[in-house]
mmCIF file of C-alpha atoms in Angstrom:
data_model
loop_
_atom_site.group_PDB
_atom_site.id
_atom_site.type_symbol
_atom_site.label_atom_id
_atom_site.label_comp_id
_atom_site.label_asym_id
_atom_site.label_seq_id
_atom_site.Cartn_x
_atom_site.Cartn_y
_atom_site.Cartn_z
ATOM 1 C CA MET A 1 20.320 -4.011 -0.333
ATOM 2 C CA VAL A 2 18.764 -1.751 2.295
ATOM 3 C CA LYS A 3 14.967 -1.658 2.168
ATOM 4 C CA THR A 4 13.782 1.660 3.550
ATOM 5 C CA HIS A 5 10.488 2.455 1.834
ATOM 6 C CA PRO A 6 7.406 0.783 3.281
ATOM 7 C CA LEU A 7 4.438 0.310 0.972
ATOM 8 C CA GLY A 8 0.938 -0.447 2.221
ATOM 9 C CA PHE A 9 -2.205 -1.249 0.265
ATOM 10 C CA ARG A 10 -5.460 -3.150 0.593
ATOM 11 C CA VAL A 11 -6.480 -6.192 -1.451
ATOM 12 C CA GLU A 12 -9.522 -8.413 -1.708
ATOM 13 C CA PRO A 13 -9.502 -11.415 0.681
ATOM 14 C CA GLU A 14 -9.239 -13.889 -2.216
ATOM 15 C CA LEU A 15 -6.145 -12.148 -3.551
ATOM 16 C CA LYS A 16 -4.522 -12.149 -0.117
ATOM 17 C CA GLU A 17 -5.253 -15.842 0.365
ATOM 18 C CA ALA A 18 -3.799 -16.683 -3.052
ATOM 19 C CA LEU A 19 -0.730 -14.580 -2.287
ATOM 20 C CA GLU A 20 -0.242 -16.331 1.049
ATOM 21 C CA ARG A 21 -0.463 -19.753 -0.641
ATOM 22 C CA ALA A 22 2.009 -18.704 -3.334
ATOM 23 C CA ALA A 23 4.428 -17.343 -0.722
ATOM 24 C CA LYS A 24 4.212 -20.549 1.295
ATOM 25 C CA ASP A 25 4.802 -22.699 -1.794
ATOM 26 C CA ASP A 26 7.851 -20.567 -2.657
ATOM 27 C CA MET A 27 9.054 -20.664 0.985
ATOM 28 C CA ARG A 28 9.058 -16.876 1.357
ATOM 29 C CA SER A 29 7.208 -14.244 3.315
ATOM 30 C CA VAL A 30 4.218 -12.492 1.810
ATOM 31 C CA SER A 31 6.276 -9.281 1.587
ATOM 32 C CA SER A 32 9.056 -11.090 -0.236
ATOM 33 C CA MET A 33 6.540 -12.666 -2.622
ATOM 34 C CA VAL A 34 4.965 -9.287 -3.401
ATOM 35 C CA GLU A 35 8.413 -7.833 -4.059
ATOM 36 C CA LYS A 36 9.263 -10.764 -6.365
ATOM 37 C CA ILE A 37 6.011 -10.389 -8.317
ATOM 38 C CA LEU A 38 6.406 -6.610 -8.658
ATOM 39 C CA THR A 39 10.037 -6.945 -9.720
ATOM 40 C CA MET A 40 9.201 -9.554 -12.355
ATOM 41 C CA TYR A 41 6.320 -7.468 -13.735
ATOM 42 C CA LEU A 42 8.301 -4.221 -13.853
ATOM 43 C CA ARG A 43 11.279 -5.947 -15.477
ATOM 44 C CA ASP A 44 9.057 -7.671 -18.076
ATOM 45 C CA LYS A 45 7.407 -4.336 -18.960
ATOM 46 C CA GLY A 46 10.737 -2.525 -19.264
ATOM 47 C CA TYR A 47 10.284 -0.229 -16.247
ATOM 48 C CA LEU A 48 13.088 -1.840 -14.302
ATOM 49 C CA PRO A 49 16.395 -2.724 -15.963
ATOM 50 C CA LYS A 50 17.860 -6.187 -15.539
ATOM 51 C CA GLY A 51 20.239 -6.352 -12.597
ATOM 52 C CA VAL A 52 18.263 -3.858 -10.504
ATOM 53 C CA ALA A 53 16.438 -5.183 -7.418
ATOM 54 C CA GLU A 54 17.908 -8.671 -7.674
#
């Protein structure tokens, strides 16, 4: 999968710290963790079909 669309946003320091801890625990980068969380949320809510972005 080619990733070509950057996405930037600001978060509260506590959220960033929690995200960094979660990424470390899952042995992934922060970007990868954000993508995983977004994918799971969008799939659970029916916005993203199963099999897409896996």
